[in-house]
C-alpha atoms as a printed R data frame, in Angstrom:
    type eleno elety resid chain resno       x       y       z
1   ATOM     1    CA   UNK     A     1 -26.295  20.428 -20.121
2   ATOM     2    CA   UNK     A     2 -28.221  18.957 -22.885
3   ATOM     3    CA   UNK     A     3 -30.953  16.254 -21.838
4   ATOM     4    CA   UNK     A     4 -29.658  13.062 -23.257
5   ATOM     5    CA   UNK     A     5 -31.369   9.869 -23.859
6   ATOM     6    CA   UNK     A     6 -31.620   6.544 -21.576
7   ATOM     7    CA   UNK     A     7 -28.672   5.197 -20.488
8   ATOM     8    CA   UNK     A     8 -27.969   1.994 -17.510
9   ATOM     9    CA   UNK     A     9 -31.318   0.005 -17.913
10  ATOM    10    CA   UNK     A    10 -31.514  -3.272 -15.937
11  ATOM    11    CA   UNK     A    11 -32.275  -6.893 -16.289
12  ATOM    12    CA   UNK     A    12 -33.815  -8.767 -14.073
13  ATOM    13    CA   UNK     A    13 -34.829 -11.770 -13.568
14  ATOM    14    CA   UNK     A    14 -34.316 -15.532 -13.024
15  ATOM    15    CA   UNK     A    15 -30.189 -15.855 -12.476
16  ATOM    16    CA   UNK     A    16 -30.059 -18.906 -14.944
17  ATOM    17    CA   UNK     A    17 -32.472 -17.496 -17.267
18  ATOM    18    CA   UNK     A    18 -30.652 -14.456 -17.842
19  ATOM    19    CA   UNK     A    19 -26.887 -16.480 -17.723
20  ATOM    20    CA   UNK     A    20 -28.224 -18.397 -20.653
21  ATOM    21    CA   UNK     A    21 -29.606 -15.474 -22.714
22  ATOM    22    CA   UNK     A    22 -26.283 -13.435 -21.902
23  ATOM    23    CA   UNK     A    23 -24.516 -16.461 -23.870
24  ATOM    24    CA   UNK     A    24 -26.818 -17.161 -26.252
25  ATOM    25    CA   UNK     A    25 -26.511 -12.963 -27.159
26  ATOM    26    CA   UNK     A    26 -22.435 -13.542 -27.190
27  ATOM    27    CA   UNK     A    27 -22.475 -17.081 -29.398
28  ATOM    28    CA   UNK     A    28 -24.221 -14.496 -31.799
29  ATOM    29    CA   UNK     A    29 -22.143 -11.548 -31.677
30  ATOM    30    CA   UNK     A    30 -18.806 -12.985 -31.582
31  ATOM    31    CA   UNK     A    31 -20.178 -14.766 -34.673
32  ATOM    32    CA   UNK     A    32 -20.760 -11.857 -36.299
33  ATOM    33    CA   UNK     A    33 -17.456 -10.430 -35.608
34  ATOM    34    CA   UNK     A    34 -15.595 -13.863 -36.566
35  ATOM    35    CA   UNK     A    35 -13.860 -14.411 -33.002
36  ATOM    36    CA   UNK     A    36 -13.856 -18.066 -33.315
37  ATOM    37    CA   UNK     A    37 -11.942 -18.494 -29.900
38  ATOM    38    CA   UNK     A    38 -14.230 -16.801 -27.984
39  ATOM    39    CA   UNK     A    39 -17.622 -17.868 -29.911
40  ATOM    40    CA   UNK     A    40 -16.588 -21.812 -29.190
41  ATOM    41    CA   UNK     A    41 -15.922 -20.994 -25.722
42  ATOM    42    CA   UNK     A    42 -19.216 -19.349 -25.307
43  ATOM    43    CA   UNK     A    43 -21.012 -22.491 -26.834
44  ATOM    44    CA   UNK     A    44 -19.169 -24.894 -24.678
45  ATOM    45    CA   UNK     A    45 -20.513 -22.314 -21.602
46  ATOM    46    CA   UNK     A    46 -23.918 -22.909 -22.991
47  ATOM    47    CA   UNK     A    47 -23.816 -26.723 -23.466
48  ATOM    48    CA   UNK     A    48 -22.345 -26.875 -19.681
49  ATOM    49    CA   UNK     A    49 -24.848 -25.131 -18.062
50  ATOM    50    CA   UNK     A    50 -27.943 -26.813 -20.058
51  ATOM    51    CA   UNK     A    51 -26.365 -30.334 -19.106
52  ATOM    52    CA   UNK     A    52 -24.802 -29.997 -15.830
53  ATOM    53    CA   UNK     A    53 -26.106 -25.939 -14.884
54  ATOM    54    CA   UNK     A    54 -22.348 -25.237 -13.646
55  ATOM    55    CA   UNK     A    55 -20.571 -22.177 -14.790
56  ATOM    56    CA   UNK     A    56 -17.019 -22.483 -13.989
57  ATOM    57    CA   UNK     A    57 -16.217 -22.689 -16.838
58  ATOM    58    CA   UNK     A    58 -17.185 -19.510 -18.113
59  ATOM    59    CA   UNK     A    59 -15.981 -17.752 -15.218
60  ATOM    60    CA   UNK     A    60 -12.726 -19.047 -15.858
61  ATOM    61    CA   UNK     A    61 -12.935 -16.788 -19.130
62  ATOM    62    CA   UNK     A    62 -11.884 -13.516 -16.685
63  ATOM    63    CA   UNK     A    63  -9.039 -12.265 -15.523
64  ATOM    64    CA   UNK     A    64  -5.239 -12.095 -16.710
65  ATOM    65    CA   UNK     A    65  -3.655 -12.247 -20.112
66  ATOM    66    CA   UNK     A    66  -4.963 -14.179 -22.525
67  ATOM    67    CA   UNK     A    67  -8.107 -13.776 -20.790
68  ATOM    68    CA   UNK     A    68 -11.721 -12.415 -21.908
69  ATOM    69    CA   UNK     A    69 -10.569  -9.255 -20.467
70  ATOM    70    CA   UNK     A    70  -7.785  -9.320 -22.510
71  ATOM    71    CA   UNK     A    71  -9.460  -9.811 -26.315
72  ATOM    72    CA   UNK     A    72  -9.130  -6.426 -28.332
73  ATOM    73    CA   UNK     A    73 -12.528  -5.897 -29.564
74  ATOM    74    CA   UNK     A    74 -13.741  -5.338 -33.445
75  ATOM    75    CA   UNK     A    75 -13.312  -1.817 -35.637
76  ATOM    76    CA   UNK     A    76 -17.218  -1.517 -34.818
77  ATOM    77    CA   UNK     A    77 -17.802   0.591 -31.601
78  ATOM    78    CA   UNK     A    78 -21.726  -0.103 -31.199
79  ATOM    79    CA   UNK     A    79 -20.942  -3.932 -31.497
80  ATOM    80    CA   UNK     A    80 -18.097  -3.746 -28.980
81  ATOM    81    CA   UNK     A    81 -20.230  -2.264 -26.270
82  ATOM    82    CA   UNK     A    82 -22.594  -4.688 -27.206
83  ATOM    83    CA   UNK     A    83 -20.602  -7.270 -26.510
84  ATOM    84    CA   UNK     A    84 -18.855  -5.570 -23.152
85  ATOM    85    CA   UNK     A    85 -22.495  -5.545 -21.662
86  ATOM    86    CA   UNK     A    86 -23.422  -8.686 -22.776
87  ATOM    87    CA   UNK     A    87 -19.443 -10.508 -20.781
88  ATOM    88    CA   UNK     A    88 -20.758  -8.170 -17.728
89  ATOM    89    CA   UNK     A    89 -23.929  -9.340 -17.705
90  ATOM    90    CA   UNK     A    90 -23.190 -12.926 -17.859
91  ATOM    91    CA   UNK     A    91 -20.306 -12.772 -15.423
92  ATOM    92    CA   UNK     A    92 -22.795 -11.386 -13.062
93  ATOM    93    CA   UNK     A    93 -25.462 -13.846 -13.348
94  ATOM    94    CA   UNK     A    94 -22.781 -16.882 -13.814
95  ATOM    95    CA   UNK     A    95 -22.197 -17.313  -9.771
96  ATOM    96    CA   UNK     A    96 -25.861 -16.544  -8.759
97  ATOM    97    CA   UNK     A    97 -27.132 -19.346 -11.296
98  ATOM    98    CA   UNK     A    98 -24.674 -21.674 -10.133
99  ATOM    99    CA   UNK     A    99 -26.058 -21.591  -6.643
100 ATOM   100    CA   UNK     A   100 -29.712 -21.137  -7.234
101 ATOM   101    CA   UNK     A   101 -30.545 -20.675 -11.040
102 ATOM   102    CA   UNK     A   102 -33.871 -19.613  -9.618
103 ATOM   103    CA   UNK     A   103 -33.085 -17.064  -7.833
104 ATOM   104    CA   UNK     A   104 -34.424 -13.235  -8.595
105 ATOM   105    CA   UNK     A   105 -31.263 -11.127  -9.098
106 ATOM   106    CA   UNK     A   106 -30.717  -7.967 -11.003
107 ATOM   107    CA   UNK     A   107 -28.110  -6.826 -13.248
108 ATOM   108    CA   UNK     A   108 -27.402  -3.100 -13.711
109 ATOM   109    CA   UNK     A   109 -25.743  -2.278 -17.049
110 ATOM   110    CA   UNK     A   110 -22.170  -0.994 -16.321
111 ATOM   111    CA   UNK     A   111 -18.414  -0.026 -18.210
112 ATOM   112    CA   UNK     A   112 -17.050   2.813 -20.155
113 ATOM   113    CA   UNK     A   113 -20.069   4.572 -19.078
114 ATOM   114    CA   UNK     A   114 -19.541   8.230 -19.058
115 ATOM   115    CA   UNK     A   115 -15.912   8.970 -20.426
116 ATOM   116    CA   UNK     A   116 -15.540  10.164 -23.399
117 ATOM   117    CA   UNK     A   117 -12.248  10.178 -24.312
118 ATOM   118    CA   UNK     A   118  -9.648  13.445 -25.954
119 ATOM   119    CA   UNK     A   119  -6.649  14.755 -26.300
120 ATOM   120    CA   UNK     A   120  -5.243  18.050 -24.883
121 ATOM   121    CA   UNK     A   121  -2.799  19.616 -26.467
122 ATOM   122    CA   UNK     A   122   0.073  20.021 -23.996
123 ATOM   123    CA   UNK     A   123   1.818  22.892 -25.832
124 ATOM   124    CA   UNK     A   124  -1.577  25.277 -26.024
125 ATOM   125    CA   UNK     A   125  -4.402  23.683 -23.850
126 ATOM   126    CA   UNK     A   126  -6.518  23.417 -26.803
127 ATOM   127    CA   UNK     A   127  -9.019  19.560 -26.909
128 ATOM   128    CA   UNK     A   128  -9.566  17.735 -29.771
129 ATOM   129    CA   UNK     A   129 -11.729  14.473 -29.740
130 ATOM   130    CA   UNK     A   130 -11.102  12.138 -32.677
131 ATOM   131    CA   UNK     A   131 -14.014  11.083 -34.336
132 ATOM   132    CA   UNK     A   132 -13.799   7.354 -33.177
133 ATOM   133    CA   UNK     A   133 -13.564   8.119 -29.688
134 ATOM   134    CA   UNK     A   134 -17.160   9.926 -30.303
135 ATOM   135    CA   UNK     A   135 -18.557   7.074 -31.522
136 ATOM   136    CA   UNK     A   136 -17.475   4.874 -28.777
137 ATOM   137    CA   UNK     A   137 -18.746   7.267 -26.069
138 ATOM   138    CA   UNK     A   138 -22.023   7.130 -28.334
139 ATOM   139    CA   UNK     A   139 -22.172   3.539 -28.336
140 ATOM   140    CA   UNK     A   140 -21.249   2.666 -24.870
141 ATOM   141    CA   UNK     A   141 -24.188   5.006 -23.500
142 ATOM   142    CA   UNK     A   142 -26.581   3.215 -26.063
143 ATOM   143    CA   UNK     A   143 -25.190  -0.043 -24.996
144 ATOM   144    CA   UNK     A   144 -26.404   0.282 -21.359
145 ATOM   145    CA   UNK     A   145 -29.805   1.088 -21.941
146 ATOM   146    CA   UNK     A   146 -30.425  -1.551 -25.203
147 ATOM   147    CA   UNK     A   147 -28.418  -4.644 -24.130
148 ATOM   148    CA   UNK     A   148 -29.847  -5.116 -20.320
149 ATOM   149    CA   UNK     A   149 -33.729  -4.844 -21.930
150 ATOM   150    CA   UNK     A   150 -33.247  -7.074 -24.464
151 ATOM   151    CA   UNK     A   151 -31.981  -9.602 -22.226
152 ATOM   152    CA   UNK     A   152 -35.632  -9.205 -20.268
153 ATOM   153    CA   UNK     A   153 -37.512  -9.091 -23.450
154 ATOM   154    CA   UNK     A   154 -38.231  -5.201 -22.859
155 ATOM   155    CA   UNK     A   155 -36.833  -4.606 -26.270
156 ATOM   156    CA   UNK     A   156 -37.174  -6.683 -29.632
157 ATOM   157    CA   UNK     A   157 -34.195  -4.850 -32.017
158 ATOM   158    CA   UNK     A   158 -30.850  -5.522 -32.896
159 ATOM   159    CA   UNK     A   159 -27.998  -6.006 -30.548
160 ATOM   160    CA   UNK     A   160 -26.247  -2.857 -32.244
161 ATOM   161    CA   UNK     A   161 -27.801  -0.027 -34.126
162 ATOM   162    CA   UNK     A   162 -29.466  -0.643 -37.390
163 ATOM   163    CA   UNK     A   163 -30.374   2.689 -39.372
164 ATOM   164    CA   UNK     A   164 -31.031   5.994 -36.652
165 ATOM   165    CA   UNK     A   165 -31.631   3.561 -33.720
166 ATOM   166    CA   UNK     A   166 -28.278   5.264 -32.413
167 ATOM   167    CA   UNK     A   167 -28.339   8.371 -33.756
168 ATOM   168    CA   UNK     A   168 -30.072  10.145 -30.468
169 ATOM   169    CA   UNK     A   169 -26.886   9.019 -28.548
170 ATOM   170    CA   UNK     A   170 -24.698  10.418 -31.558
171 ATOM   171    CA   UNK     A   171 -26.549  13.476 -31.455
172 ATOM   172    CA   UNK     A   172 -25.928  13.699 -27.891
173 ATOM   173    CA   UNK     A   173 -22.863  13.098 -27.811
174 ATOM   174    CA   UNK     A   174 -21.669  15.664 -30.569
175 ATOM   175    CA   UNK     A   175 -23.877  18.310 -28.490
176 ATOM   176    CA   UNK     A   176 -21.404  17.579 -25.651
177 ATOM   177    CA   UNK     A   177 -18.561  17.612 -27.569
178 ATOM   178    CA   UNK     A   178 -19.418  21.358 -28.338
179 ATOM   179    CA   UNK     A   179 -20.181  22.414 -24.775
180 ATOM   180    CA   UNK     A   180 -17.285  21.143 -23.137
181 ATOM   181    CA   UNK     A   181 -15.402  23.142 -26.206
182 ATOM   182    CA   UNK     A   182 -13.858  20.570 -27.674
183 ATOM   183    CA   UNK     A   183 -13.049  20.498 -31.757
184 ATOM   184    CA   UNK     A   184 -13.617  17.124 -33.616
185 ATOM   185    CA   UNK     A   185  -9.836  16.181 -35.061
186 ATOM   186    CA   UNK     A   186  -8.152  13.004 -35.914
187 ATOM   187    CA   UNK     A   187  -4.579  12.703 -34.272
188 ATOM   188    CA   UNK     A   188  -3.691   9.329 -35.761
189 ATOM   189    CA   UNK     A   189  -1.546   8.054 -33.179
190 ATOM   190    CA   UNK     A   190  -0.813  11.028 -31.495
191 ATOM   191    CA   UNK     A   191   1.204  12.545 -34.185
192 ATOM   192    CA   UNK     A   192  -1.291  15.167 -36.071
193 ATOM   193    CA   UNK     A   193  -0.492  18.695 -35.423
194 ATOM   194    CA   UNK     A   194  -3.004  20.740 -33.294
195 ATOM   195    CA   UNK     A   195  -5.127  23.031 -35.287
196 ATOM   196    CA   UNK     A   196  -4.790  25.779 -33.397
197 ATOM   197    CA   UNK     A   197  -0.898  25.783 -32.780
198 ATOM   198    CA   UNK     A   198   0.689  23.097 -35.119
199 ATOM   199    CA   UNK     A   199   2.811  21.206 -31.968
200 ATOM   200    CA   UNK     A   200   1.778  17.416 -31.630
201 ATOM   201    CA   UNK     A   201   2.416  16.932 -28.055
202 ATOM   202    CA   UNK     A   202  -0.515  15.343 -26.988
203 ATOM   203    CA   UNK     A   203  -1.865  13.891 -23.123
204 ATOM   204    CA   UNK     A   204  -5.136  11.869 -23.133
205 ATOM   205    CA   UNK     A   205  -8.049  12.398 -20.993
206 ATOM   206    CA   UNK     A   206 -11.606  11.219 -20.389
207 ATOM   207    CA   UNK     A   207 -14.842  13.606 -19.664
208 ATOM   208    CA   UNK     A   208 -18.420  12.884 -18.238
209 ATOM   209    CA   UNK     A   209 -20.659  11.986 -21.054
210 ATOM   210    CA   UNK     A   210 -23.893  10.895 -19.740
């Protein structure tokens, strides 16, 4: 197996200190993406803690429909896993800071780590991985290692990759694509023929990445 590049950094640090910095990072990416919803509900998060340091309110963001978990992200992989680490990472530091914002905790980056996810043709066994499902696996490695040091002031760059600040996990990525055998193709939703025996029945999968 190729070598790949960092992946699952961690923050660590004061619990409140890295609660507000978590928010702070989602006020400016859900900004940047234009989810209003969820970029007001962040701020009000913000002004709560910084007035009355609760953080019920933000945890009441999770769980069930309509919920945080529920919001279907942008069409821009690298910011999505951005913002998945930066929702983890703040749901993990919310309770702690509540009770002690003080308090030394540490926050491993975590979610979607290590799937990358294709298609197997059902008719001829042949795999196919559509090109944004490479970039996602990409991103959600890069994600891990870049979101938890910038919280700690480890790292100084962009929230998502500007230029080739991604392109080692791309890299990697495509080199695993070719030793698990798999052929880059784009099923649309589901109904492309395979290349190598023209059927279109197609069953998802997921396979280590990292």
């Amino acid at each position: 197996m190729t070598a790949g590049p960092p992946v699952l950094a961690t923050a660590a640090g004061p619990a409140g200190e890295l609660y507000e910095r978590a928010l702070i990072g989602l006020i400016e990416l859900f900004g940047v993406c234009g989810e209003q919803h969820w970029g007001q509900w962040m701020r009000q998060d913000l002004d709560t803690w910084r007035a009355d340091r609760t953080t019920g309110h933000h945890r009441q963001a999770r769980g069930g429909m309509g919920s945080l978990d529920d919001w279907w992200y942008t069409d821009d992989p690298w910011l999505d896993a951005a913002i998945s680490q930066l929702i983890n990472a703040s749901t993990a530091a919310a309770t702690s800071a509540e009770v002690d914002r003080d308090r030394f905790i540490q926050i491993t980056a975590s979610g979607g780590l290590g799937s990358l996810v294709w298609y197997r043709c059902l008719a001829c066994g042949s795999g196919c991985v559509p090109p944004d499902c490479a970039e996602s696996g990409a991103a959600a490695g890069w994600a891990t290692w870049v979101v938890p040091r910038r919280l700690t002031d480890s790292y100084d760059g962009p929230w998502w990759p500007v230029g080739e600040t991604g392109a080692p996990y791309t890299r990697y990525v495509e080199d695993r694509i070719a030793e698990l055998g798999l052929a880059r193709h784009d099923i649309g939703l589901r109904d492309a023929p395979c290349r190598s025996c023209g059927r279109a029945q197609w069953q998802r999968t997921t396979a280590s990445v990292f």
